[in-house]
Amino acid sequence: MISTHRLILRSWQDSDLDALDTILGDPAVMAFSDRGALSRAEQAAWLRNVQAQGPTDARALNWAIVKRSEDQVIGYVRLGHDPARVERGTLELGIRVSKPFWGRGLGHEALLAVVEHARTAGLARRLVGFVDPSNQASRALLRRVGMSKVGEVMLAGYDYPDDVFAMDLGCA
C-alpha cells in the first residue's frame, strides 16, 4: 500500500468490480486504449488477472487508486514489465482515472507516489510511458512527473506509433 495526502494506492479487492465500470467501461476513459471500453465480463476478467499477479509479480504492480475522503476507487496506476514492450531494468508506467476525477491533480499525485516508490524500492533503472500522440492530457501528465519524450514506438496491433516518454531513476 502507498499513501499520499489525498489517496491510498492499494491492492485490488473483489468489491472493486463495480468501480471498474467507471474506469474500464467508460468510452471517454478508454478512448486511447487499443481495445476501447470493456464489457462487464472483460472487467471481471481484468480484475481476476490483476489480483492473480500479486505484489511480487515481475510482470506488473497494479494498484487501485482510492480517494481517501470518499473511500472510493477512482482509477488505477501500474508498473509493468512486458519483455515484448520494454527492456530489462525498465518498467512501463500507466494510469487511468475515472472521468469525474479528471483535472483535480489526483493522477499526478498517484504517479508521483509510484515513481518515488519505484525509485526508493530500486525496482528499475528507467520508467517509460507509451502515449497516443493525440492524448494531450496524458502527455502533459507524464511531463509533470519528470518524464520526457524520447521517441516513438510501433506497438503490436496499432496502425500508428505511440510517443515514448521516459525517465531514469538511477537505481537497479
Coordinates of C-alpha atoms in Angstrom, one line a residue:
M1 CA 0.0 0.0 0.0
I2 CA 1.1 3.5 -0.8
S3 CA -0.4 6.6 0.9
T4 CA -0.4 10.2 -0.2
H5 CA -2.2 13.3 1.1
R6 CA -5.4 12.5 -0.7
L7 CA -5.0 9.0 -2.0
I8 CA -4.4 5.4 -1.0
L9 CA -2.9 3.1 -3.6
R10 CA -3.8 -0.5 -2.6
S11 CA -4.3 -4.0 -3.9
W12 CA -7.5 -4.8 -5.8
Q13 CA -10.4 -6.4 -3.9
D14 CA -13.4 -8.3 -5.3
S15 CA -15.6 -5.5 -4.1
D16 CA -13.9 -3.1 -6.6
L17 CA -15.6 -4.6 -9.6
D18 CA -18.4 -2.0 -9.6
A19 CA -15.9 0.9 -9.6
L20 CA -14.2 -0.6 -12.6
D21 CA -17.1 0.2 -14.8
T22 CA -16.5 3.9 -14.3
I23 CA -12.9 3.3 -15.5
L24 CA -12.6 0.4 -17.9
G25 CA -16.2 0.6 -19.0
D26 CA -16.2 4.3 -19.8
P27 CA -15.6 5.1 -23.5
A28 CA -14.1 8.5 -22.6
V29 CA -11.6 7.0 -20.2
M30 CA -10.7 4.2 -22.6
A31 CA -10.7 6.4 -25.7
F32 CA -6.9 5.9 -26.3
S33 CA -6.9 2.2 -25.4
D34 CA -6.3 -0.3 -28.2
R35 CA -9.5 -2.2 -27.2
G36 CA -11.8 0.6 -26.1
A37 CA -14.3 0.3 -23.3
L38 CA -14.5 -3.2 -21.7
S39 CA -17.7 -5.1 -21.1
R40 CA -18.6 -6.2 -17.6
A41 CA -17.3 -9.7 -18.3
E42 CA -14.0 -8.2 -19.6
Q43 CA -13.7 -6.0 -16.5
A44 CA -14.2 -9.0 -14.2
A45 CA -11.5 -10.9 -16.1
W46 CA -9.2 -7.9 -15.9
L47 CA -9.8 -7.8 -12.1
R48 CA -9.1 -11.5 -11.7
N49 CA -5.9 -11.2 -13.7
V50 CA -4.6 -8.2 -11.7
Q51 CA -5.5 -10.0 -8.4
A52 CA -3.6 -13.1 -9.5
Q53 CA -0.4 -11.2 -10.2
G54 CA 0.2 -10.3 -6.6
P55 CA 2.7 -7.8 -5.2
T56 CA 5.9 -9.6 -6.3
D57 CA 4.9 -10.5 -9.8
A58 CA 7.6 -9.3 -12.2
R59 CA 5.0 -8.6 -14.9
A60 CA 3.1 -5.9 -13.2
L61 CA 2.5 -4.0 -10.0
N62 CA -1.1 -2.6 -10.2
W63 CA -2.7 -0.5 -7.6
A64 CA -6.3 0.7 -7.2
I65 CA -6.3 4.4 -6.6
V66 CA -8.7 5.2 -3.7
K67 CA -9.7 8.8 -2.9
R68 CA -9.4 8.9 0.9
S69 CA -12.2 11.4 1.6
E70 CA -14.8 9.3 -0.3
D71 CA -13.2 5.8 0.2
Q72 CA -13.9 5.3 -3.5
V73 CA -11.8 3.6 -6.2
I74 CA -11.2 6.3 -8.8
G75 CA -8.7 4.6 -11.1
Y76 CA -5.5 2.6 -11.2
V77 CA -1.8 3.0 -11.7
R78 CA 0.6 0.3 -12.7
L79 CA 4.2 -0.5 -13.3
G80 CA 4.6 -3.3 -15.8
H81 CA 7.3 -5.3 -17.3
D82 CA 6.3 -7.0 -20.5
P83 CA 9.6 -8.2 -22.2
A84 CA 7.9 -7.7 -25.6
R85 CA 7.4 -4.0 -24.8
V86 CA 10.3 -2.9 -22.5
E87 CA 13.9 -3.9 -21.9
R88 CA 15.2 -5.5 -18.8
G89 CA 15.6 -2.9 -16.0
T90 CA 12.7 -0.8 -17.4
L91 CA 9.2 -0.6 -16.2
E92 CA 6.2 0.8 -18.0
L93 CA 4.1 3.3 -16.1
G94 CA 0.4 3.5 -16.8
I95 CA -2.6 5.2 -15.3
R96 CA -6.3 5.6 -15.8
V97 CA -8.6 7.8 -13.7
S98 CA -12.4 7.9 -13.8
K99 CA -13.7 10.9 -15.7
P100 CA -15.4 12.6 -12.8
F101 CA -12.0 13.0 -11.2
W102 CA -10.1 14.4 -14.2
G103 CA -8.4 17.8 -13.8
R104 CA -8.1 17.6 -10.0
G105 CA -4.4 16.6 -9.8
L106 CA -5.2 13.2 -8.5
G107 CA -3.5 11.3 -11.4
H108 CA -0.4 13.5 -10.8
E109 CA -0.4 12.7 -7.1
A110 CA -0.7 9.0 -7.8
L111 CA 2.0 8.9 -10.4
L112 CA 4.4 10.9 -8.2
A113 CA 3.9 8.4 -5.4
V114 CA 4.5 5.4 -7.7
V115 CA 7.6 7.0 -9.3
E116 CA 9.0 7.6 -5.8
H117 CA 8.1 4.1 -4.8
A118 CA 9.9 2.7 -7.9
R119 CA 13.0 4.8 -7.1
T120 CA 13.2 4.1 -3.4
A121 CA 12.5 0.4 -3.7
G122 CA 15.0 0.1 -6.5
L123 CA 12.5 -1.5 -8.9
A124 CA 14.0 -0.3 -12.1
R125 CA 16.7 1.8 -13.8
R126 CA 14.2 3.5 -16.0
L127 CA 10.5 4.2 -16.4
V128 CA 8.7 4.6 -19.7
G129 CA 5.2 5.5 -20.7
F130 CA 3.6 4.9 -24.1
V131 CA 1.1 7.6 -25.1
D132 CA -1.1 8.1 -28.1
P133 CA 0.1 11.3 -29.8
S134 CA -3.4 12.7 -29.6
N135 CA -3.7 12.2 -25.8
Q136 CA -2.6 15.6 -24.7
A137 CA -3.7 15.2 -21.1
S138 CA -1.6 12.0 -20.6
R139 CA 1.4 13.6 -22.4
A140 CA 1.2 16.6 -20.0
L141 CA 0.8 14.4 -17.0
L142 CA 3.9 12.4 -17.8
R143 CA 5.9 15.6 -18.3
R144 CA 4.6 16.9 -14.9
V145 CA 6.1 13.8 -13.2
G146 CA 9.5 14.4 -14.9
M147 CA 9.3 12.3 -18.0
S148 CA 10.4 13.5 -21.4
K149 CA 9.5 12.4 -24.9
V150 CA 12.4 10.2 -26.2
G151 CA 11.0 8.7 -29.3
E152 CA 8.2 6.7 -30.8
V153 CA 7.3 3.0 -30.8
M154 CA 5.0 0.9 -33.1
L155 CA 3.1 -1.4 -30.8
A156 CA 1.5 -4.6 -31.9
G157 CA -2.0 -4.1 -33.2
Y158 CA -1.6 -0.4 -33.8
D159 CA -1.6 1.4 -37.1
Y160 CA 0.4 4.4 -36.0
P161 CA 3.2 4.9 -33.4
D162 CA 2.8 5.9 -29.8
D163 CA 5.1 8.5 -28.3
V164 CA 7.6 7.1 -25.8
F165 CA 8.2 9.1 -22.6
A166 CA 11.0 8.1 -20.2
M167 CA 12.9 9.0 -17.1
D168 CA 15.9 7.5 -15.5
L169 CA 15.6 6.5 -11.8
G170 CA 19.3 6.0 -11.1
C171 CA 18.8 2.6 -9.5
A172 CA 18.5 -1.2 -10.2

